[in-house]
Amino acid sequence: MNAGVLAKAAPLILRHPHRQFAQTGALIAFWWAAQMVTTALHLPIPGSLLGLMLLWLLLDRGVLPIGWFEQGADGLLNHLMLFFVPAMLALVDHPELLSLLGVKLVITVLLCTVIVMSGTACVVELGFRLSHGRNG
Amino acid sequence: MDATVKALFWCVCTLVVYLAARRLHRRFGRWWSSPMLVTWVVCGGLILLMHNSYRDYLSGTHWLVWLLGPATVAFAVPIHRHRDMVRRHWLLLGAGVVVGSALAIGSSWVFASWFELSPELRASLVPRSITTPLAMDASQRLGGVPELTAVFTALTGLFGAAIGETLLWLLPVRSRIARGALFGMGAHGAGVAKAGELGQEEGVIASLIMIFAGQFTLLLVALVTLF
């Protein structure tokens, strides 16, 4: 391979993941600290939610720059499904769901999803038309 | 097989299947090529074929599930990035989140009671419209099985993303914000991806609704468990 190509590619390959790892580490530290706080104060919310709301507040108030977390956050959220697929595989331990019970569960999920989607969209559309009409 | 070798095998297997599934999805881009679905089916099939237990599988992959915590914290970044949108549409976003969450919780509860499902299964169904990491937390706090909630949530996302466009065609919904709200509230992550295909604003609205609905549901759960 041509040395010039390598020199151009090196910063992309090396620097980018490097920063992403550090930022992922920062998010893990933030989550861990929030986890400690929720346990110590016996808060009724999970540490992850406290961490999310605290980080949102600190970013919004300008206490922490978004640049410290942006790449790590995009990386984690980009691979979110990889993190919950192992949990979904617990289904192999629930053969009892391969029955009428499973059919009932699937029907519940499907019908409720239609209800939630239709209801939410209609309410927001109604609100949009009302506020739109009022403004002009 | 030695326990360590088994753990290592399942860890590498999951990562390899996931990366391959992402490439597959980039090529086909259909609901059935979703990396989540492909990784789930392939790894599940392998576990059953090799007569391994879920415990064996999880020994190598529990660190991935553990990363759901930091990933939840990471949701602060998209909210901050789109703060202008939040400021402009906070009332509509709030209305969508409150009504959508009430419908999600209420409808799951009614159907679960109607089908006479166990309280455990009912608690696992109730949070299924919000993003998976928060849904699993909510399920655990309500006395459900977080792993089953992950399955119901995934089914919700796949189905919601698949039928969303049909619903948009049937419903008198024209505004971008309502179209985004439909996908973000009804089909969380999968819906956000689908909404992003309709337009940038729809995608942003969908992701904001999804994150706020997750927060709202968990705060409701905290209130319920306090009293």
PDB file of N, CA, C and O in Angstrom, chain B residues 47-107:
ATOM      1  N   ILE B  47     -27.795 -21.736  20.281  1.00  0.00           N
ATOM      2  CA  ILE B  47     -27.891 -22.188  21.677  1.00  0.00           C
ATOM      3  C   ILE B  47     -28.680 -23.505  21.733  1.00  0.00           C
ATOM      4  O   ILE B  47     -28.263 -24.467  22.379  1.00  0.00           O
ATOM      5  N   LEU B  48     -29.797 -23.534  21.010  1.00  0.00           N
ATOM      6  CA  LEU B  48     -30.647 -24.731  21.026  1.00  0.00           C
ATOM      7  C   LEU B  48     -29.938 -25.906  20.340  1.00  0.00           C
ATOM      8  O   LEU B  48     -29.946 -27.027  20.844  1.00  0.00           O
ATOM      9  N   LEU B  49     -29.298 -25.636  19.196  1.00  0.00           N
ATOM     10  CA  LEU B  49     -28.605 -26.696  18.450  1.00  0.00           C
ATOM     11  C   LEU B  49     -27.477 -27.311  19.265  1.00  0.00           C
ATOM     12  O   LEU B  49     -27.239 -28.513  19.214  1.00  0.00           O
ATOM     13  N   MET B  50     -26.758 -26.468  20.025  1.00  0.00           N
ATOM     14  CA  MET B  50     -25.585 -26.951  20.771  1.00  0.00           C
ATOM     15  C   MET B  50     -25.975 -27.425  22.162  1.00  0.00           C
ATOM     16  O   MET B  50     -25.103 -27.763  22.960  1.00  0.00           O
ATOM     17  N   HIS B  51     -27.279 -27.425  22.462  1.00  0.00           N
ATOM     18  CA  HIS B  51     -27.769 -27.865  23.774  1.00  0.00           C
ATOM     19  C   HIS B  51     -27.077 -27.132  24.917  1.00  0.00           C
ATOM     20  O   HIS B  51     -26.766 -27.722  25.939  1.00  0.00           O
ATOM     21  N   ASN B  52     -26.823 -25.854  24.698  1.00  0.00           N
ATOM     22  CA  ASN B  52     -26.278 -25.018  25.768  1.00  0.00           C
ATOM     23  C   ASN B  52     -27.448 -24.395  26.516  1.00  0.00           C
ATOM     24  O   ASN B  52     -28.560 -24.337  25.998  1.00  0.00           O
ATOM     25  N   SER B  53     -27.186 -23.918  27.736  1.00  0.00           N
ATOM     26  CA  SER B  53     -28.253 -23.253  28.481  1.00  0.00           C
ATOM     27  C   SER B  53     -28.107 -21.741  28.324  1.00  0.00           C
ATOM     28  O   SER B  53     -27.068 -21.246  27.882  1.00  0.00           O
ATOM     29  N   TYR B  54     -29.167 -21.014  28.706  1.00  0.00           N
ATOM     30  CA  TYR B  54     -29.099 -19.563  28.645  1.00  0.00           C
ATOM     31  C   TYR B  54     -28.020 -19.053  29.585  1.00  0.00           C
ATOM     32  O   TYR B  54     -27.348 -18.062  29.311  1.00  0.00           O
ATOM     33  N   ARG B  55     -27.839 -19.763  30.715  1.00  0.00           N
ATOM     34  CA  ARG B  55     -26.814 -19.365  31.678  1.00  0.00           C
ATOM     35  C   ARG B  55     -25.416 -19.404  31.039  1.00  0.00           C
ATOM     36  O   ARG B  55     -24.618 -18.488  31.232  1.00  0.00           O
ATOM     37  N   ASP B  56     -25.149 -20.458  30.238  1.00  0.00           N
ATOM     38  CA  ASP B  56     -23.862 -20.551  29.529  1.00  0.00           C
ATOM     39  C   ASP B  56     -23.699 -19.349  28.606  1.00  0.00           C
ATOM     40  O   ASP B  56     -22.649 -18.712  28.556  1.00  0.00           O
ATOM     41  N   TYR B  57     -24.786 -19.062  27.861  1.00  0.00           N
ATOM     42  CA  TYR B  57     -24.728 -17.968  26.900  1.00  0.00           C
ATOM     43  C   TYR B  57     -24.443 -16.640  27.608  1.00  0.00           C
ATOM     44  O   TYR B  57     -23.577 -15.871  27.205  1.00  0.00           O
ATOM     45  N   LEU B  58     -25.177 -16.410  28.695  1.00  0.00           N
ATOM     46  CA  LEU B  58     -25.068 -15.125  29.375  1.00  0.00           C
ATOM     47  C   LEU B  58     -23.710 -14.942  30.063  1.00  0.00           C
ATOM     48  O   LEU B  58     -23.243 -13.820  30.234  1.00  0.00           O
ATOM     49  N   SER B  59     -23.050 -16.051  30.416  1.00  0.00           N
ATOM     50  CA  SER B  59     -21.744 -15.933  31.091  1.00  0.00           C
ATOM     51  C   SER B  59     -20.745 -15.208  30.189  1.00  0.00           C
ATOM     52  O   SER B  59     -19.834 -14.553  30.685  1.00  0.00           O
ATOM     53  N   GLY B  60     -20.930 -15.320  28.874  1.00  0.00           N
ATOM     54  CA  GLY B  60     -20.004 -14.646  27.963  1.00  0.00           C
ATOM     55  C   GLY B  60     -20.513 -13.303  27.475  1.00  0.00           C
ATOM     56  O   GLY B  60     -19.765 -12.519  26.877  1.00  0.00           O
ATOM     57  N   THR B  61     -21.790 -13.015  27.682  1.00  0.00           N
ATOM     58  CA  THR B  61     -22.351 -11.808  27.066  1.00  0.00           C
ATOM     59  C   THR B  61     -22.991 -10.838  28.071  1.00  0.00           C
ATOM     60  O   THR B  61     -23.541  -9.823  27.658  1.00  0.00           O
ATOM     61  N   HIS B  62     -22.908 -11.162  29.385  1.00  0.00           N
ATOM     62  CA  HIS B  62     -23.588 -10.275  30.341  1.00  0.00           C
ATOM     63  C   HIS B  62     -22.995  -8.875  30.343  1.00  0.00           C
ATOM     64  O   HIS B  62     -23.685  -7.915  30.661  1.00  0.00           O
ATOM     65  N   TRP B  63     -21.737  -8.747  29.937  1.00  0.00           N
ATOM     66  CA  TRP B  63     -21.134  -7.398  29.903  1.00  0.00           C
ATOM     67  C   TRP B  63     -21.803  -6.520  28.841  1.00  0.00           C
ATOM     68  O   TRP B  63     -21.851  -5.302  28.976  1.00  0.00           O
ATOM     69  N   LEU B  64     -22.356  -7.150  27.804  1.00  0.00           N
ATOM     70  CA  LEU B  64     -23.083  -6.364  26.799  1.00  0.00           C
ATOM     71  C   LEU B  64     -24.353  -5.789  27.414  1.00  0.00           C
ATOM     72  O   LEU B  64     -24.676  -4.617  27.218  1.00  0.00           O
ATOM     73  N   VAL B  65     -25.078  -6.625  28.188  1.00  0.00           N
ATOM     74  CA  VAL B  65     -26.311  -6.163  28.835  1.00  0.00           C
ATOM     75  C   VAL B  65     -25.987  -5.047  29.832  1.00  0.00           C
ATOM     76  O   VAL B  65     -26.732  -4.084  29.979  1.00  0.00           O
ATOM     77  N   TRP B  66     -24.851  -5.185  30.476  1.00  0.00           N
ATOM     78  CA  TRP B  66     -24.396  -4.193  31.449  1.00  0.00           C
ATOM     79  C   TRP B  66     -24.219  -2.816  30.796  1.00  0.00           C
ATOM     80  O   TRP B  66     -24.457  -1.780  31.410  1.00  0.00           O
ATOM     81  N   LEU B  67     -23.833  -2.807  29.512  1.00  0.00           N
ATOM     82  CA  LEU B  67     -23.626  -1.533  28.808  1.00  0.00           C
ATOM     83  C   LEU B  67     -24.933  -0.782  28.542  1.00  0.00           C
ATOM     84  O   LEU B  67     -24.914   0.369  28.104  1.00  0.00           O
ATOM     85  N   LEU B  68     -26.094  -1.421  28.809  1.00  0.00           N
ATOM     86  CA  LEU B  68     -27.371  -0.716  28.650  1.00  0.00           C
ATOM     87  C   LEU B  68     -27.443   0.486  29.590  1.00  0.00           C
ATOM     88  O   LEU B  68     -28.068   1.490  29.266  1.00  0.00           O
ATOM     89  N   GLY B  69     -26.803   0.383  30.761  1.00  0.00           N
ATOM     90  CA  GLY B  69     -26.808   1.488  31.730  1.00  0.00           C
ATOM     91  C   GLY B  69     -26.158   2.742  31.159  1.00  0.00           C
ATOM     92  O   GLY B  69     -26.815   3.780  31.010  1.00  0.00           O
ATOM     93  N   PRO B  70     -24.866   2.675  30.799  1.00  0.00           N
ATOM     94  CA  PRO B  70     -24.214   3.837  30.185  1.00  0.00           C
ATOM     95  C   PRO B  70     -24.925   4.299  28.913  1.00  0.00           C
ATOM     96  O   PRO B  70     -24.982   5.503  28.630  1.00  0.00           O
ATOM     97  N   ALA B  71     -25.492   3.361  28.135  1.00  0.00           N
ATOM     98  CA  ALA B  71     -26.190   3.751  26.904  1.00  0.00           C
ATOM     99  C   ALA B  71     -27.415   4.596  27.231  1.00  0.00           C
ATOM    100  O   ALA B  71     -27.761   5.515  26.491  1.00  0.00           O
ATOM    101  N   THR B  72     -28.075   4.304  28.356  1.00  0.00           N
ATOM    102  CA  THR B  72     -29.231   5.105  28.770  1.00  0.00           C
ATOM    103  C   THR B  72     -28.788   6.526  29.108  1.00  0.00           C
ATOM    104  O   THR B  72     -29.434   7.501  28.723  1.00  0.00           O
ATOM    105  N   VAL B  73     -27.660   6.635  29.826  1.00  0.00           N
ATOM    106  CA  VAL B  73     -27.118   7.958  30.155  1.00  0.00           C
ATOM    107  C   VAL B  73     -26.827   8.729  28.865  1.00  0.00           C
ATOM    108  O   VAL B  73     -27.043   9.940  28.778  1.00  0.00           O
ATOM    109  N   ALA B  74     -26.372   8.002  27.832  1.00  0.00           N
ATOM    110  CA  ALA B  74     -26.007   8.635  26.561  1.00  0.00           C
ATOM    111  C   ALA B  74     -27.190   9.321  25.886  1.00  0.00           C
ATOM    112  O   ALA B  74     -26.993  10.195  25.042  1.00  0.00           O
ATOM    113  N   PHE B  75     -28.426   8.964  26.250  1.00  0.00           N
ATOM    114  CA  PHE B  75     -29.603   9.618  25.659  1.00  0.00           C
ATOM    115  C   PHE B  75     -29.621  11.126  25.949  1.00  0.00           C
ATOM    116  O   PHE B  75     -30.332  11.879  25.285  1.00  0.00           O
ATOM    117  N   ALA B  76     -28.850  11.568  26.953  1.00  0.00           N
ATOM    118  CA  ALA B  76     -28.788  13.001  27.259  1.00  0.00           C
ATOM    119  C   ALA B  76     -28.226  13.779  26.062  1.00  0.00           C
ATOM    120  O   ALA B  76     -28.595  14.941  25.841  1.00  0.00           O
ATOM    121  N   VAL B  77     -27.335  13.143  25.295  1.00  0.00           N
ATOM    122  CA  VAL B  77     -26.688  13.844  24.174  1.00  0.00           C
ATOM    123  C   VAL B  77     -27.679  14.209  23.066  1.00  0.00           C
ATOM    124  O   VAL B  77     -27.752  15.386  22.682  1.00  0.00           O
ATOM    125  N   PRO B  78     -28.499  13.246  22.554  1.00  0.00           N
ATOM    126  CA  PRO B  78     -29.478  13.683  21.547  1.00  0.00           C
ATOM    127  C   PRO B  78     -30.488  14.709  22.070  1.00  0.00           C
ATOM    128  O   PRO B  78     -30.901  15.593  21.305  1.00  0.00           O
ATOM    129  N   ILE B  79     -30.886  14.629  23.340  1.00  0.00           N
ATOM    130  CA  ILE B  79     -31.830  15.637  23.857  1.00  0.00           C
ATOM    131  C   ILE B  79     -31.167  17.012  23.798  1.00  0.00           C
ATOM    132  O   ILE B  79     -31.763  17.988  23.359  1.00  0.00           O
ATOM    133  N   HIS B  80     -29.909  17.079  24.259  1.00  0.00           N
ATOM    134  CA  HIS B  80     -29.223  18.366  24.271  1.00  0.00           C
ATOM    135  C   HIS B  80     -29.004  18.882  22.846  1.00  0.00           C
ATOM    136  O   HIS B  80     -29.154  20.065  22.576  1.00  0.00           O
ATOM    137  N   ARG B  81     -28.661  17.970  21.954  1.00  0.00           N
ATOM    138  CA  ARG B  81     -28.386  18.349  20.569  1.00  0.00           C
ATOM    139  C   ARG B  81     -29.622  18.983  19.916  1.00  0.00           C
ATOM    140  O   ARG B  81     -29.513  19.898  19.111  1.00  0.00           O
ATOM    141  N   HIS B  82     -30.794  18.471  20.276  1.00  0.00           N
ATOM    142  CA  HIS B  82     -32.024  18.970  19.655  1.00  0.00           C
ATOM    143  C   HIS B  82     -32.824  19.841  20.604  1.00  0.00           C
ATOM    144  O   HIS B  82     -34.046  19.855  20.564  1.00  0.00           O
ATOM    145  N   ARG B  83     -32.116  20.588  21.479  1.00  0.00           N
ATOM    146  CA  ARG B  83     -32.808  21.400  22.489  1.00  0.00           C
ATOM    147  C   ARG B  83     -33.710  22.470  21.865  1.00  0.00           C
ATOM    148  O   ARG B  83     -34.729  22.827  22.451  1.00  0.00           O
ATOM    149  N   ASP B  84     -33.339  22.956  20.667  1.00  0.00           N
ATOM    150  CA  ASP B  84     -34.196  23.956  20.008  1.00  0.00           C
ATOM    151  C   ASP B  84     -35.565  23.362  19.688  1.00  0.00           C
ATOM    152  O   ASP B  84     -36.596  24.004  19.884  1.00  0.00           O
ATOM    153  N   MET B  85     -35.530  22.125  19.203  1.00  0.00           N
ATOM    154  CA  MET B  85     -36.772  21.419  18.874  1.00  0.00           C
ATOM    155  C   MET B  85     -37.594  21.196  20.147  1.00  0.00           C
ATOM    156  O   MET B  85     -38.821  21.341  20.126  1.00  0.00           O
ATOM    157  N   VAL B  86     -36.914  20.847  21.240  1.00  0.00           N
ATOM    158  CA  VAL B  86     -37.624  20.626  22.513  1.00  0.00           C
ATOM    159  C   VAL B  86     -38.280  21.922  22.956  1.00  0.00           C
ATOM    160  O   VAL B  86     -39.439  21.945  23.366  1.00  0.00           O
ATOM    161  N   ARG B  87     -37.556  23.021  22.863  1.00  0.00           N
ATOM    162  CA  ARG B  87     -38.078  24.308  23.307  1.00  0.00           C
ATOM    163  C   ARG B  87     -39.280  24.726  22.455  1.00  0.00           C
ATOM    164  O   ARG B  87     -40.268  25.239  22.950  1.00  0.00           O
ATOM    165  N   ARG B  88     -39.188  24.489  21.158  1.00  0.00           N
ATOM    166  CA  ARG B  88     -40.245  24.918  20.243  1.00  0.00           C
ATOM    167  C   ARG B  88     -41.505  24.071  20.405  1.00  0.00           C
ATOM    168  O   ARG B  88     -42.607  24.575  20.293  1.00  0.00           O
ATOM    169  N   HIS B  89     -41.345  22.783  20.618  1.00  0.00           N
ATOM    170  CA  HIS B  89     -42.503  21.882  20.595  1.00  0.00           C
ATOM    171  C   HIS B  89     -42.781  21.218  21.937  1.00  0.00           C
ATOM    172  O   HIS B  89     -43.395  20.160  21.972  1.00  0.00           O
ATOM    173  N   TRP B  90     -42.324  21.816  23.054  1.00  0.00           N
ATOM    174  CA  TRP B  90     -42.414  21.089  24.327  1.00  0.00           C
ATOM    175  C   TRP B  90     -43.840  20.688  24.689  1.00  0.00           C
ATOM    176  O   TRP B  90     -44.080  19.603  25.215  1.00  0.00           O
ATOM    177  N   LEU B  91     -44.807  21.541  24.336  1.00  0.00           N
ATOM    178  CA  LEU B  91     -46.192  21.246  24.719  1.00  0.00           C
ATOM    179  C   LEU B  91     -46.727  20.039  23.940  1.00  0.00           C
ATOM    180  O   LEU B  91     -47.314  19.126  24.522  1.00  0.00           O
ATOM    181  N   LEU B  92     -46.466  20.043  22.628  1.00  0.00           N
ATOM    182  CA  LEU B  92     -46.937  18.932  21.798  1.00  0.00           C
ATOM    183  C   LEU B  92     -46.202  17.640  22.160  1.00  0.00           C
ATOM    184  O   LEU B  92     -46.806  16.568  22.229  1.00  0.00           O
ATOM    185  N   LEU B  93     -44.887  17.756  22.396  1.00  0.00           N
ATOM    186  CA  LEU B  93     -44.110  16.578  22.796  1.00  0.00           C
ATOM    187  C   LEU B  93     -44.649  16.024  24.102  1.00  0.00           C
ATOM    188  O   LEU B  93     -44.854  14.821  24.256  1.00  0.00           O
ATOM    189  N   GLY B  94     -44.914  16.947  25.056  1.00  0.00           N
ATOM    190  CA  GLY B  94     -45.433  16.527  26.362  1.00  0.00           C
ATOM    191  C   GLY B  94     -46.787  15.855  26.229  1.00  0.00           C
ATOM    192  O   GLY B  94     -47.025  14.795  26.829  1.00  0.00           O
ATOM    193  N   ALA B  95     -47.665  16.435  25.405  1.00  0.00           N
ATOM    194  CA  ALA B  95     -48.994  15.840  25.219  1.00  0.00           C
ATOM    195  C   ALA B  95     -48.871  14.443  24.620  1.00  0.00           C
ATOM    196  O   ALA B  95     -49.520  13.496  25.083  1.00  0.00           O
ATOM    197  N   GLY B  96     -48.007  14.310  23.613  1.00  0.00           N
ATOM    198  CA  GLY B  96     -47.801  13.003  22.979  1.00  0.00           C
ATOM    199  C   GLY B  96     -47.283  11.976  23.971  1.00  0.00           C
ATOM    200  O   GLY B  96     -47.755  10.837  24.012  1.00  0.00           O
ATOM    201  N   VAL B  97     -46.314  12.383  24.799  1.00  0.00           N
ATOM    202  CA  VAL B  97     -45.709  11.465  25.759  1.00  0.00           C
ATOM    203  C   VAL B  97     -46.729  11.027  26.809  1.00  0.00           C
ATOM    204  O   VAL B  97     -46.859   9.839  27.115  1.00  0.00           O
ATOM    205  N   VAL B  98     -47.496  11.998  27.353  1.00  0.00           N
ATOM    206  CA  VAL B  98     -48.452  11.656  28.419  1.00  0.00           C
ATOM    207  C   VAL B  98     -49.573  10.760  27.877  1.00  0.00           C
ATOM    208  O   VAL B  98     -49.863   9.700  28.441  1.00  0.00           O
ATOM    209  N   VAL B  99     -50.167  11.170  26.751  1.00  0.00           N
ATOM    210  CA  VAL B  99     -51.261  10.369  26.183  1.00  0.00           C
ATOM    211  C   VAL B  99     -50.744   9.009  25.705  1.00  0.00           C
ATOM    212  O   VAL B  99     -51.344   7.965  25.987  1.00  0.00           O
ATOM    213  N   GLY B 100     -49.616   9.028  25.007  1.00  0.00           N
ATOM    214  CA  GLY B 100     -49.052   7.780  24.498  1.00  0.00           C
ATOM    215  C   GLY B 100     -48.706   6.805  25.613  1.00  0.00           C
ATOM    216  O   GLY B 100     -49.026   5.618  25.534  1.00  0.00           O
ATOM    217  N   SER B 101     -48.087   7.308  26.686  1.00  0.00           N
ATOM    218  CA  SER B 101     -47.706   6.430  27.794  1.00  0.00           C
ATOM    219  C   SER B 101     -48.948   5.884  28.483  1.00  0.00           C
ATOM    220  O   SER B 101     -48.999   4.697  28.842  1.00  0.00           O
ATOM    221  N   ALA B 102     -49.959   6.751  28.674  1.00  0.00           N
ATOM    222  CA  ALA B 102     -51.193   6.300  29.314  1.00  0.00           C
ATOM    223  C   ALA B 102     -51.838   5.201  28.480  1.00  0.00           C
ATOM    224  O   ALA B 102     -52.269   4.169  29.004  1.00  0.00           O
ATOM    225  N   LEU B 103     -51.874   5.397  27.144  1.00  0.00           N
ATOM    226  CA  LEU B 103     -52.449   4.385  26.262  1.00  0.00           C
ATOM    227  C   LEU B 103     -51.643   3.095  26.313  1.00  0.00           C
ATOM    228  O   LEU B 103     -52.202   1.998  26.348  1.00  0.00           O
ATOM    229  N   ALA B 104     -50.316   3.227  26.333  1.00  0.00           N
ATOM    230  CA  ALA B 104     -49.450   2.043  26.319  1.00  0.00           C
ATOM    231  C   ALA B 104     -49.654   1.227  27.591  1.00  0.00           C
ATOM    232  O   ALA B 104     -49.840   0.006  27.544  1.00  0.00           O
ATOM    233  N   ILE B 105     -49.630   1.908  28.728  1.00  0.00           N
ATOM    234  CA  ILE B 105     -49.764   1.213  30.013  1.00  0.00           C
ATOM    235  C   ILE B 105     -51.191   0.672  30.159  1.00  0.00           C
ATOM    236  O   ILE B 105     -51.396  -0.504  30.480  1.00  0.00           O
ATOM    237  N   GLY B 106     -52.173   1.542  29.873  1.00  0.00           N
ATOM    238  CA  GLY B 106     -53.577   1.153  30.033  1.00  0.00           C
ATOM    239  C   GLY B 106     -53.965  -0.012  29.139  1.00  0.00           C
ATOM    240  O   GLY B 106     -54.571  -0.980  29.604  1.00  0.00           O
ATOM    241  N   SER B 107     -53.595   0.062  27.840  1.00  0.00           N
ATOM    242  CA  SER B 107     -54.026  -0.992  26.923  1.00  0.00           C
ATOM    243  C   SER B 107     -53.363  -2.327  27.284  1.00  0.00           C
ATOM    244  O   SER B 107     -54.012  -3.372  27.258  1.00  0.00           O
TER     245      SER B 107
END
